[in-house]
């Protein structure tokens, strides 16, 4: 089997590359002119190339898992168009990989490349630094627990545990030696963050280009949309009869806690739901139909979805239980920072946090990976088919439009 793995790996990737080449050729053949945001990206790249910078060894499951993630529908589709998602995601994941290897200077250089693709990637560069800090905190927590003869796993299941963690964090960061050690470890990322703050100051904001359509808001329901998005795309891993029973049992044991979550969720949806004009007007994107056919059916629909949101959050957290509480804390803070300020519901904004989540869950069983790959493949076929063959025109316009994520 070990001898077959390299051959199998090569065969699968070669097949994937061949299919992708055919799809790329088909899309390029029918869509000769720049499409949608490509209209803005192509001239930027041309100016960049002109030098006008101021203007512009594996197991089978691991093999299949890598192939599946390479087929993730949103990333797969936008690899065939001149969008920033492929390059942005590549450099962020490369940054994260080098961070995990402990090559933080290299990671920071790659993070700079990611930042040049998309300025909001600074959040995931900070996450890389946060994961380094989380590792040190976890090590210190274990030592502290041993000293107190407390070998319990850190689980947020009571106020006592929360108080312990808060007290530990305060004691740790208020120690000059600890703080100095963390700065010494993360200085390459700190330089990037300082550079980012300087950029924001000189640029007058984070947005480059059309600022009127990229307004910052406290759109807290974006978190609910992301968790729902993750539940749908990770269905084989996150949904099972056992998980549903466990969730209902948890609700039964802690009814007041879940009632509190429901009330908070309802308030966040009531006071902080923002609807971008593109979401209501641009019928080329799938999000337009999601919003029209679900959220616009009735004013109460957005509130009725709260139980589903809470289940999505619960199963998301349960799946990441293998990670330390400090890693989870860093991830959730960065997730909120990356999604909440976005006024527009745009699935592309979920690509990086989704992949980081997916890469950090325990290695799934083979049949679950195959089920996931099957779902991705069906979605990719449908998306490419709709884009290529189901074109339409807006009234009073001769331009051909296509459906896309």
mmCIF file of C-alpha atoms in Angstrom:
data_model
loop_
_atom_site.group_PDB
_atom_site.id
_atom_site.type_symbol
_atom_site.label_atom_id
_atom_site.label_comp_id
_atom_site.label_asym_id
_atom_site.label_seq_id
_atom_site.Cartn_x
_atom_site.Cartn_y
_atom_site.Cartn_z
ATOM 1 C CA UNK A 1 0.000 0.000 0.000
ATOM 2 C CA UNK A 2 2.884 2.372 0.822
ATOM 3 C CA UNK A 3 4.288 1.939 -2.691
ATOM 4 C CA UNK A 4 0.902 2.670 -4.230
ATOM 5 C CA UNK A 5 0.338 5.890 -2.257
ATOM 6 C CA UNK A 6 2.781 8.079 -4.277
ATOM 7 C CA UNK A 7 1.315 6.750 -7.538
ATOM 8 C CA UNK A 8 -2.234 7.270 -6.290
ATOM 9 C CA UNK A 9 -1.386 10.775 -5.124
ATOM 10 C CA UNK A 10 0.110 11.668 -8.519
ATOM 11 C CA UNK A 11 -2.804 10.121 -10.407
ATOM 12 C CA UNK A 12 -5.431 11.979 -8.385
ATOM 13 C CA UNK A 13 -3.710 15.346 -8.640
ATOM 14 C CA UNK A 14 -3.016 14.845 -12.348
ATOM 15 C CA UNK A 15 -6.667 13.999 -12.964
ATOM 16 C CA UNK A 16 -7.753 17.016 -10.953
ATOM 17 C CA UNK A 17 -5.362 19.234 -12.943
ATOM 18 C CA UNK A 18 -6.637 17.809 -16.251
ATOM 19 C CA UNK A 19 -10.291 18.406 -15.351
ATOM 20 C CA UNK A 20 -9.450 21.895 -14.081
ATOM 21 C CA UNK A 21 -7.588 22.679 -17.316
ATOM 22 C CA UNK A 22 -10.612 21.645 -19.380
ATOM 23 C CA UNK A 23 -12.910 23.781 -17.208
ATOM 24 C CA UNK A 24 -10.503 26.737 -17.430
ATOM 25 C CA UNK A 25 -10.420 26.391 -21.202
ATOM 26 C CA UNK A 26 -14.217 26.232 -21.438
ATOM 27 C CA UNK A 27 -14.719 29.297 -19.229
ATOM 28 C CA UNK A 28 -12.045 31.292 -21.063
ATOM 29 C CA UNK A 29 -13.556 30.321 -24.425
ATOM 30 C CA UNK A 30 -17.106 31.506 -23.668
ATOM 31 C CA UNK A 31 -16.132 34.514 -21.553
ATOM 32 C CA UNK A 32 -13.501 36.312 -23.582
ATOM 33 C CA UNK A 33 -13.852 39.754 -21.982
ATOM 34 C CA UNK A 34 -13.140 40.595 -18.327
ATOM 35 C CA UNK A 35 -16.170 39.616 -16.240
ATOM 36 C CA UNK A 36 -17.517 41.605 -13.279
ATOM 37 C CA UNK A 37 -14.661 42.402 -10.851
ATOM 38 C CA UNK A 38 -12.104 41.232 -13.414
ATOM 39 C CA UNK A 39 -12.742 44.585 -15.108
ATOM 40 C CA UNK A 40 -11.026 46.253 -12.151
ATOM 41 C CA UNK A 41 -8.390 43.603 -11.452
ATOM 42 C CA UNK A 42 -6.969 43.297 -14.987
ATOM 43 C CA UNK A 43 -5.973 46.988 -15.356
ATOM 44 C CA UNK A 44 -4.443 46.879 -11.867
ATOM 45 C CA UNK A 45 -2.289 43.903 -12.867
ATOM 46 C CA UNK A 46 -1.309 45.622 -16.116
ATOM 47 C CA UNK A 47 -0.200 48.732 -14.231
ATOM 48 C CA UNK A 48 1.733 46.536 -11.807
ATOM 49 C CA UNK A 49 3.523 44.737 -14.657
ATOM 50 C CA UNK A 50 4.345 48.115 -16.212
ATOM 51 C CA UNK A 51 6.122 49.089 -12.999
ATOM 52 C CA UNK A 52 3.512 51.649 -11.906
ATOM 53 C CA UNK A 53 3.391 50.367 -8.343
ATOM 54 C CA UNK A 54 1.925 53.505 -6.815
ATOM 55 C CA UNK A 55 -1.267 52.875 -8.764
ATOM 56 C CA UNK A 56 -1.922 49.601 -7.951
ATOM 57 C CA UNK A 57 4.264 11.087 2.573
ATOM 58 C CA UNK A 58 0.653 10.595 3.031
ATOM 59 C CA UNK A 59 -2.071 8.231 4.016
ATOM 60 C CA UNK A 60 -5.009 7.687 1.702
ATOM 61 C CA UNK A 61 -7.220 9.837 3.927
ATOM 62 C CA UNK A 62 -4.710 12.672 3.836
ATOM 63 C CA UNK A 63 -4.486 12.412 0.059
ATOM 64 C CA UNK A 64 -8.265 12.469 -0.293
ATOM 65 C CA UNK A 65 -8.559 15.267 2.234
ATOM 66 C CA UNK A 66 -6.076 17.394 0.267
ATOM 67 C CA UNK A 67 -7.922 16.670 -2.968
ATOM 68 C CA UNK A 68 -11.237 17.538 -1.328
ATOM 69 C CA UNK A 69 -10.013 20.866 0.006
ATOM 70 C CA UNK A 70 -8.548 21.678 -3.419
ATOM 71 C CA UNK A 71 -12.069 21.130 -4.758
ATOM 72 C CA UNK A 72 -13.756 23.419 -2.224
ATOM 73 C CA UNK A 73 -16.456 24.959 -4.471
ATOM 74 C CA UNK A 74 -15.872 28.670 -3.884
ATOM 75 C CA UNK A 75 -12.108 28.515 -4.140
ATOM 76 C CA UNK A 76 -12.255 26.090 -7.068
ATOM 77 C CA UNK A 77 -14.621 28.261 -9.101
ATOM 78 C CA UNK A 78 -12.808 31.559 -8.551
ATOM 79 C CA UNK A 79 -9.519 29.961 -9.586
ATOM 80 C CA UNK A 80 -10.797 30.234 -13.171
ATOM 81 C CA UNK A 81 -11.481 33.972 -12.971
ATOM 82 C CA UNK A 82 -9.137 36.871 -12.355
ATOM 83 C CA UNK A 83 -10.090 37.311 -8.702
ATOM 84 C CA UNK A 84 -7.813 37.687 -5.696
ATOM 85 C CA UNK A 85 -9.193 34.677 -3.807
ATOM 86 C CA UNK A 86 -6.818 32.010 -5.132
ATOM 87 C CA UNK A 87 -3.641 34.018 -4.522
ATOM 88 C CA UNK A 88 -4.892 35.429 -1.237
ATOM 89 C CA UNK A 89 -5.830 32.007 0.106
ATOM 90 C CA UNK A 90 -2.589 30.427 -1.103
ATOM 91 C CA UNK A 91 -0.397 32.921 0.721
ATOM 92 C CA UNK A 92 -2.468 32.870 3.913
ATOM 93 C CA UNK A 93 -2.358 29.065 4.092
ATOM 94 C CA UNK A 94 1.370 29.117 3.255
ATOM 95 C CA UNK A 95 1.849 31.683 6.036
ATOM 96 C CA UNK A 96 -0.029 29.440 8.453
ATOM 97 C CA UNK A 97 2.029 26.402 7.401
ATOM 98 C CA UNK A 98 5.341 28.180 7.991
ATOM 99 C CA UNK A 99 3.987 29.441 11.310
ATOM 100 C CA UNK A 100 3.225 25.856 12.352
ATOM 101 C CA UNK A 101 6.771 24.871 11.351
ATOM 102 C CA UNK A 102 8.121 27.673 13.538
ATOM 103 C CA UNK A 103 9.600 29.621 10.597
ATOM 104 C CA UNK A 104 8.065 32.909 11.682
ATOM 105 C CA UNK A 105 10.254 35.227 9.615
ATOM 106 C CA UNK A 106 9.361 33.332 6.444
ATOM 107 C CA UNK A 107 5.732 33.251 7.557
ATOM 108 C CA UNK A 108 5.750 37.040 7.960
ATOM 109 C CA UNK A 109 7.190 37.490 4.444
ATOM 110 C CA UNK A 110 4.456 35.274 3.034
ATOM 111 C CA UNK A 111 1.926 37.151 5.161
ATOM 112 C CA UNK A 112 3.059 40.376 3.514
ATOM 113 C CA UNK A 113 2.288 38.802 0.116
ATOM 114 C CA UNK A 114 -1.149 37.815 1.407
ATOM 115 C CA UNK A 115 -1.678 41.358 2.644
ATOM 116 C CA UNK A 116 -0.815 42.737 -0.803
ATOM 117 C CA UNK A 117 -3.532 40.525 -2.300
ATOM 118 C CA UNK A 118 -6.174 41.553 0.245
ATOM 119 C CA UNK A 119 -5.672 44.015 3.065
ATOM 120 C CA UNK A 120 -8.158 42.299 5.396
ATOM 121 C CA UNK A 121 -5.756 39.328 5.489
ATOM 122 C CA UNK A 122 -4.023 41.178 8.307
ATOM 123 C CA UNK A 123 -6.604 39.498 10.551
ATOM 124 C CA UNK A 124 -5.307 36.018 9.627
ATOM 125 C CA UNK A 125 -1.705 37.156 9.992
ATOM 126 C CA UNK A 126 -2.641 38.188 13.534
ATOM 127 C CA UNK A 127 -4.276 34.758 13.939
ATOM 128 C CA UNK A 128 -0.940 33.114 13.077
ATOM 129 C CA UNK A 129 0.717 35.176 15.797
ATOM 130 C CA UNK A 130 -2.192 34.305 18.080
ATOM 131 C CA UNK A 131 -1.684 30.596 17.483
ATOM 132 C CA UNK A 132 1.958 30.969 18.559
ATOM 133 C CA UNK A 133 0.852 32.780 21.715
ATOM 134 C CA UNK A 134 -1.851 30.140 22.284
ATOM 135 C CA UNK A 135 0.746 27.363 22.187
ATOM 136 C CA UNK A 136 2.836 29.111 24.839
ATOM 137 C CA UNK A 137 -0.227 29.764 26.972
ATOM 138 C CA UNK A 138 -1.255 26.117 26.725
ATOM 139 C CA UNK A 139 2.192 24.976 27.835
ATOM 140 C CA UNK A 140 2.175 27.430 30.739
ATOM 141 C CA UNK A 141 -1.349 26.384 31.706
ATOM 142 C CA UNK A 142 -0.330 22.731 31.892
ATOM 143 C CA UNK A 143 2.641 23.581 34.097
ATOM 144 C CA UNK A 144 0.438 25.773 36.286
ATOM 145 C CA UNK A 145 -2.137 23.007 36.564
ATOM 146 C CA UNK A 146 0.507 20.471 37.561
ATOM 147 C CA UNK A 147 1.799 22.811 40.244
ATOM 148 C CA UNK A 148 -1.718 23.032 41.651
ATOM 149 C CA UNK A 149 -2.191 19.292 41.182
ATOM 150 C CA UNK A 150 -5.075 20.022 38.867
ATOM 151 C CA UNK A 151 -4.819 17.919 35.723
ATOM 152 C CA UNK A 152 -8.334 18.629 34.469
ATOM 153 C CA UNK A 153 -8.848 19.499 30.826
ATOM 154 C CA UNK A 154 -9.730 23.128 30.189
ATOM 155 C CA UNK A 155 -13.439 23.076 29.368
ATOM 156 C CA UNK A 156 -15.724 26.087 29.369
ATOM 157 C CA UNK A 157 -18.575 24.430 31.200
ATOM 158 C CA UNK A 158 -18.844 26.605 34.296
ATOM 159 C CA UNK A 159 -18.230 30.076 35.673
ATOM 160 C CA UNK A 160 -15.453 28.650 37.846
ATOM 161 C CA UNK A 161 -13.491 27.463 34.813
ATOM 162 C CA UNK A 162 -13.892 30.843 33.097
ATOM 163 C CA UNK A 163 -12.630 32.640 36.186
ATOM 164 C CA UNK A 164 -9.622 30.315 36.368
ATOM 165 C CA UNK A 165 -8.697 31.026 32.760
ATOM 166 C CA UNK A 166 -9.170 34.806 33.075
ATOM 167 C CA UNK A 167 -7.049 34.872 36.234
ATOM 168 C CA UNK A 168 -4.357 32.777 34.559
ATOM 169 C CA UNK A 169 -4.289 35.039 31.479
ATOM 170 C CA UNK A 170 -4.003 38.188 33.567
ATOM 171 C CA UNK A 171 -1.174 36.741 35.661
ATOM 172 C CA UNK A 172 0.659 35.547 32.544
ATOM 173 C CA UNK A 173 0.503 38.734 30.457
ATOM 174 C CA UNK A 174 1.285 40.989 33.427
ATOM 175 C CA UNK A 175 4.593 39.186 33.857
ATOM 176 C CA UNK A 176 7.340 41.186 32.130
ATOM 177 C CA UNK A 177 9.391 38.060 31.325
ATOM 178 C CA UNK A 178 6.388 36.306 29.777
ATOM 179 C CA UNK A 179 5.474 39.377 27.755
ATOM 180 C CA UNK A 180 9.053 39.791 26.576
ATOM 181 C CA UNK A 181 9.139 36.132 25.516
ATOM 182 C CA UNK A 182 5.920 36.482 23.515
ATOM 183 C CA UNK A 183 7.199 39.613 21.755
ATOM 184 C CA UNK A 184 10.466 37.862 20.933
ATOM 185 C CA UNK A 185 8.497 34.973 19.376
ATOM 186 C CA UNK A 186 6.042 37.056 17.383
ATOM 187 C CA UNK A 187 8.117 40.104 16.375
ATOM 188 C CA UNK A 188 7.908 39.346 12.606
ATOM 189 C CA UNK A 189 4.113 39.486 12.796
ATOM 190 C CA UNK A 190 4.237 42.590 14.998
ATOM 191 C CA UNK A 191 6.247 44.392 12.298
ATOM 192 C CA UNK A 192 3.510 43.534 9.781
ATOM 193 C CA UNK A 193 0.797 44.832 12.108
ATOM 194 C CA UNK A 194 2.705 48.090 12.654
ATOM 195 C CA UNK A 195 3.096 48.404 8.877
ATOM 196 C CA UNK A 196 -0.626 47.785 8.484
ATOM 197 C CA UNK A 197 -1.472 50.550 10.983
ATOM 198 C CA UNK A 198 0.851 52.910 9.113
ATOM 199 C CA UNK A 199 -0.869 51.977 5.841
ATOM 200 C CA UNK A 200 -4.329 52.638 7.326
ATOM 201 C CA UNK A 201 -3.139 56.013 8.601
ATOM 202 C CA UNK A 202 -1.682 57.090 5.255
ATOM 203 C CA UNK A 203 -4.532 55.612 3.209
ATOM 204 C CA UNK A 204 -7.248 57.056 5.428
ATOM 205 C CA UNK A 205 -8.791 53.601 5.857
ATOM 206 C CA UNK A 206 -8.317 49.942 4.983
ATOM 207 C CA UNK A 207 -10.191 50.010 1.654
ATOM 208 C CA UNK A 208 -8.366 50.614 -1.619
ATOM 209 C CA UNK A 209 -10.660 51.639 -4.452
ATOM 210 C CA UNK A 210 -14.431 51.938 -4.159
ATOM 211 C CA UNK A 211 -14.996 52.867 -0.518
ATOM 212 C CA UNK A 212 -18.688 53.690 -0.864
ATOM 213 C CA UNK A 213 -19.565 50.024 -1.462
ATOM 214 C CA UNK A 214 -17.192 48.664 1.205
ATOM 215 C CA UNK A 215 -18.497 50.336 4.330
ATOM 216 C CA UNK A 216 -17.579 48.996 7.755
ATOM 217 C CA UNK A 217 -20.472 48.048 10.037
ATOM 218 C CA UNK A 218 -21.178 45.922 13.110
ATOM 219 C CA UNK A 219 -23.023 43.235 11.191
ATOM 220 C CA UNK A 220 -23.048 40.582 13.947
ATOM 221 C CA UNK A 221 -25.374 38.206 12.030
ATOM 222 C CA UNK A 222 -22.435 37.622 9.671
ATOM 223 C CA UNK A 223 -21.204 35.157 12.305
ATOM 224 C CA UNK A 224 -24.486 33.262 12.064
ATOM 225 C CA UNK A 225 -24.204 33.216 8.268
ATOM 226 C CA UNK A 226 -20.649 31.868 8.519
ATOM 227 C CA UNK A 227 -21.556 29.086 10.965
ATOM 228 C CA UNK A 228 -24.498 28.106 8.743
ATOM 229 C CA UNK A 229 -22.227 28.174 5.684
ATOM 230 C CA UNK A 230 -19.745 25.929 7.512
ATOM 231 C CA UNK A 231 -22.478 23.517 8.587
ATOM 232 C CA UNK A 232 -23.659 23.143 4.981
ATOM 233 C CA UNK A 233 -20.198 22.644 3.466
ATOM 234 C CA UNK A 234 -19.003 20.353 6.264
ATOM 235 C CA UNK A 235 -22.246 18.422 6.586
ATOM 236 C CA UNK A 236 -20.611 14.940 6.610
ATOM 237 C CA UNK A 237 -18.405 16.027 9.536
ATOM 238 C CA UNK A 238 -20.759 18.216 11.554
ATOM 239 C CA UNK A 239 -24.139 16.527 11.246
ATOM 240 C CA UNK A 240 -25.052 13.091 12.558
ATOM 241 C CA UNK A 241 -27.862 11.557 14.643
ATOM 242 C CA UNK A 242 -25.441 11.266 17.570
ATOM 243 C CA UNK A 243 -24.572 14.976 17.444
ATOM 244 C CA UNK A 244 -28.227 15.988 17.268
ATOM 245 C CA UNK A 245 -29.039 13.813 20.308
ATOM 246 C CA UNK A 246 -26.027 15.196 22.202
ATOM 247 C CA UNK A 247 -27.058 18.760 21.390
ATOM 248 C CA UNK A 248 -30.643 18.189 22.556
ATOM 249 C CA UNK A 249 -29.306 16.589 25.737
ATOM 250 C CA UNK A 250 -27.124 19.649 26.322
ATOM 251 C CA UNK A 251 -30.146 21.933 25.873
ATOM 252 C CA UNK A 252 -32.119 19.824 28.347
ATOM 253 C CA UNK A 253 -29.333 20.009 30.954
ATOM 254 C CA UNK A 254 -28.730 23.763 30.578
ATOM 255 C CA UNK A 255 -32.046 25.340 29.502
ATOM 256 C CA UNK A 256 -31.321 28.755 31.050
ATOM 257 C CA UNK A 257 -27.959 29.008 29.293
ATOM 258 C CA UNK A 258 -29.490 28.243 25.889
ATOM 259 C CA UNK A 259 -32.419 30.580 26.581
ATOM 260 C CA UNK A 260 -29.851 33.302 27.244
ATOM 261 C CA UNK A 261 -28.154 32.480 23.910
ATOM 262 C CA UNK A 262 -31.479 32.691 22.091
ATOM 263 C CA UNK A 263 -32.285 36.092 23.610
ATOM 264 C CA UNK A 264 -28.825 37.492 22.795
ATOM 265 C CA UNK A 265 -29.040 36.125 19.223
ATOM 266 C CA UNK A 266 -32.468 37.674 18.691
ATOM 267 C CA UNK A 267 -31.207 41.048 19.928
ATOM 268 C CA UNK A 268 -28.147 40.910 17.682
ATOM 269 C CA UNK A 269 -30.294 40.085 14.657
ATOM 270 C CA UNK A 270 -32.842 42.769 15.540
ATOM 271 C CA UNK A 271 -30.369 45.596 16.110
ATOM 272 C CA UNK A 272 -27.394 44.697 13.923
ATOM 273 C CA UNK A 273 -28.704 43.243 10.660
ATOM 274 C CA UNK A 274 -27.418 45.255 7.711
ATOM 275 C CA UNK A 275 -28.429 44.618 4.107
ATOM 276 C CA UNK A 276 -26.087 45.789 1.354
ATOM 277 C CA UNK A 277 -27.729 47.182 -1.782
ATOM 278 C CA UNK A 278 -25.781 44.683 -3.924
ATOM 279 C CA UNK A 279 -27.416 41.814 -2.048
ATOM 280 C CA UNK A 280 -30.843 43.071 -3.121
ATOM 281 C CA UNK A 281 -29.967 44.128 -6.662
ATOM 282 C CA UNK A 282 -27.256 41.905 -8.156
ATOM 283 C CA UNK A 283 -29.023 38.736 -9.357
ATOM 284 C CA UNK A 284 -25.819 37.241 -10.746
ATOM 285 C CA UNK A 285 -24.769 35.954 -7.304
ATOM 286 C CA UNK A 286 -26.182 32.979 -5.402
ATOM 287 C CA UNK A 287 -26.429 35.102 -2.254
ATOM 288 C CA UNK A 288 -29.098 37.183 -4.001
ATOM 289 C CA UNK A 289 -31.315 34.087 -4.282
ATOM 290 C CA UNK A 290 -30.493 32.884 -0.765
ATOM 291 C CA UNK A 291 -31.595 36.236 0.640
ATOM 292 C CA UNK A 292 -34.635 36.524 -1.635
ATOM 293 C CA UNK A 293 -35.940 32.978 -1.152
ATOM 294 C CA UNK A 294 -35.213 32.630 2.563
ATOM 295 C CA UNK A 295 -34.807 35.903 4.419
ATOM 296 C CA UNK A 296 -37.221 38.011 2.374
ATOM 297 C CA UNK A 297 -40.100 35.544 2.526
ATOM 298 C CA UNK A 298 -41.241 36.990 5.835
ATOM 299 C CA UNK A 299 -39.935 39.492 8.372
ATOM 300 C CA UNK A 300 -39.877 36.802 11.071
ATOM 301 C CA UNK A 301 -37.780 34.278 9.110
ATOM 302 C CA UNK A 302 -34.473 35.754 10.288
ATOM 303 C CA UNK A 303 -35.576 35.239 13.912
ATOM 304 C CA UNK A 304 -36.968 31.756 13.328
ATOM 305 C CA UNK A 305 -33.533 30.598 12.140
ATOM 306 C CA UNK A 306 -31.960 31.244 15.564
ATOM 307 C CA UNK A 307 -32.262 27.614 16.832
ATOM 308 C CA UNK A 308 -30.483 26.454 13.670
ATOM 309 C CA UNK A 309 -27.760 29.071 14.201
ATOM 310 C CA UNK A 310 -27.221 27.938 17.782
ATOM 311 C CA UNK A 311 -26.936 24.315 16.688
ATOM 312 C CA UNK A 312 -24.433 25.336 13.983
ATOM 313 C CA UNK A 313 -22.337 27.219 16.578
ATOM 314 C CA UNK A 314 -22.529 24.311 19.035
ATOM 315 C CA UNK A 315 -21.433 21.670 16.532
ATOM 316 C CA UNK A 316 -18.676 24.017 15.268
ATOM 317 C CA UNK A 317 -17.281 24.387 18.793
ATOM 318 C CA UNK A 318 -17.687 20.670 19.541
ATOM 319 C CA UNK A 319 -15.673 19.769 16.450
ATOM 320 C CA UNK A 320 -12.803 22.007 17.586
ATOM 321 C CA UNK A 321 -12.651 20.538 21.101
ATOM 322 C CA UNK A 322 -9.349 18.880 20.239
ATOM 323 C CA UNK A 323 -7.759 22.340 20.018
ATOM 324 C CA UNK A 324 -6.772 24.207 23.171
ATOM 325 C CA UNK A 325 -9.073 26.828 24.640
ATOM 326 C CA UNK A 326 -6.448 29.476 23.873
ATOM 327 C CA UNK A 327 -6.250 28.464 20.206
ATOM 328 C CA UNK A 328 -10.040 28.600 20.025
ATOM 329 C CA UNK A 329 -10.036 32.020 21.660
ATOM 330 C CA UNK A 330 -7.573 33.370 19.068
ATOM 331 C CA UNK A 331 -9.532 31.819 16.209
ATOM 332 C CA UNK A 332 -12.936 33.114 17.324
ATOM 333 C CA UNK A 333 -11.624 36.632 17.913
ATOM 334 C CA UNK A 334 -10.096 36.712 14.426
ATOM 335 C CA UNK A 335 -13.219 35.151 12.909
ATOM 336 C CA UNK A 336 -15.334 37.942 14.398
ATOM 337 C CA UNK A 337 -12.843 40.593 13.253
ATOM 338 C CA UNK A 338 -12.874 39.217 9.689
ATOM 339 C CA UNK A 339 -16.646 38.819 9.279
ATOM 340 C CA UNK A 340 -18.592 41.200 11.535
ATOM 341 C CA UNK A 341 -17.366 44.478 9.926
ATOM 342 C CA UNK A 342 -18.527 43.292 6.483
ATOM 343 C CA UNK A 343 -21.833 44.833 5.458
ATOM 344 C CA UNK A 344 -22.185 42.647 2.351
ATOM 345 C CA UNK A 345 -23.096 38.973 2.637
ATOM 346 C CA UNK A 346 -20.439 37.503 0.352
ATOM 347 C CA UNK A 347 -19.494 33.830 0.569
ATOM 348 C CA UNK A 348 -15.966 34.572 -0.677
ATOM 349 C CA UNK A 349 -15.225 36.261 2.653
ATOM 350 C CA UNK A 350 -15.749 32.893 4.352
ATOM 351 C CA UNK A 351 -13.123 30.964 2.370
ATOM 352 C CA UNK A 352 -10.100 31.490 4.629
ATOM 353 C CA UNK A 353 -11.812 30.970 8.022
ATOM 354 C CA UNK A 354 -13.620 27.930 6.638
ATOM 355 C CA UNK A 355 -10.394 26.316 5.410
ATOM 356 C CA UNK A 356 -8.595 27.053 8.681
ATOM 357 C CA UNK A 357 -11.496 25.411 10.523
ATOM 358 C CA UNK A 358 -11.523 22.432 8.169
ATOM 359 C CA UNK A 359 -7.755 21.933 8.467
ATOM 360 C CA UNK A 360 -7.924 21.881 12.252
ATOM 361 C CA UNK A 361 -10.688 19.357 12.832
ATOM 362 C CA UNK A 362 -9.641 15.773 13.674
ATOM 363 C CA UNK A 363 -8.861 13.685 10.588
ATOM 364 C CA UNK A 364 -12.288 12.467 9.395
ATOM 365 C CA UNK A 365 -13.109 8.892 8.488
ATOM 366 C CA UNK A 366 -12.638 7.921 4.853
ATOM 367 C CA UNK A 367 -16.315 7.651 3.968
ATOM 368 C CA UNK A 368 -16.952 11.154 5.328
ATOM 369 C CA UNK A 369 -14.180 12.596 3.168
ATOM 370 C CA UNK A 370 -15.587 10.795 0.124
ATOM 371 C CA UNK A 371 -19.069 12.147 0.910
ATOM 372 C CA UNK A 372 -17.620 15.635 1.246
ATOM 373 C CA UNK A 373 -15.760 15.280 -2.065
ATOM 374 C CA UNK A 374 -18.949 14.047 -3.749
ATOM 375 C CA UNK A 375 -20.896 17.091 -2.514
ATOM 376 C CA UNK A 376 -18.125 19.451 -3.643
ATOM 377 C CA UNK A 377 -17.923 17.776 -7.044
ATOM 378 C CA UNK A 378 -21.680 18.064 -7.623
ATOM 379 C CA UNK A 379 -21.629 21.742 -6.623
ATOM 380 C CA UNK A 380 -18.639 22.414 -8.881
ATOM 381 C CA UNK A 381 -20.315 20.750 -11.861
ATOM 382 C CA UNK A 382 -23.546 22.692 -11.303
ATOM 383 C CA UNK A 383 -21.732 25.995 -10.796
ATOM 384 C CA UNK A 384 -19.603 25.632 -13.907
ATOM 385 C CA UNK A 385 -22.619 24.462 -15.941
ATOM 386 C CA UNK A 386 -24.729 27.435 -14.850
ATOM 387 C CA UNK A 387 -21.904 29.854 -15.551
ATOM 388 C CA UNK A 388 -21.217 28.467 -19.020
ATOM 389 C CA UNK A 389 -24.680 27.691 -20.356
ATOM 390 C CA UNK A 390 -27.355 29.557 -18.381
ATOM 391 C CA UNK A 391 -26.588 33.109 -19.435
ATOM 392 C CA UNK A 392 -29.074 35.974 -19.273
ATOM 393 C CA UNK A 393 -29.361 39.676 -20.011
ATOM 394 C CA UNK A 394 -30.630 42.597 -18.008
ATOM 395 C CA UNK A 395 -33.419 44.677 -19.587
ATOM 396 C CA UNK A 396 -31.988 47.464 -21.728
ATOM 397 C CA UNK A 397 -28.512 45.899 -21.805
ATOM 398 C CA UNK A 398 -26.813 43.734 -24.429
ATOM 399 C CA UNK A 399 -24.150 42.481 -22.030
ATOM 400 C CA UNK A 400 -24.269 38.748 -21.271
ATOM 401 C CA UNK A 401 -24.482 37.910 -17.559
ATOM 402 C CA UNK A 402 -23.745 34.642 -15.785
ATOM 403 C CA UNK A 403 -24.646 33.041 -12.472
ATOM 404 C CA UNK A 404 -21.824 32.646 -9.964
ATOM 405 C CA UNK A 405 -21.054 32.387 -6.262
#
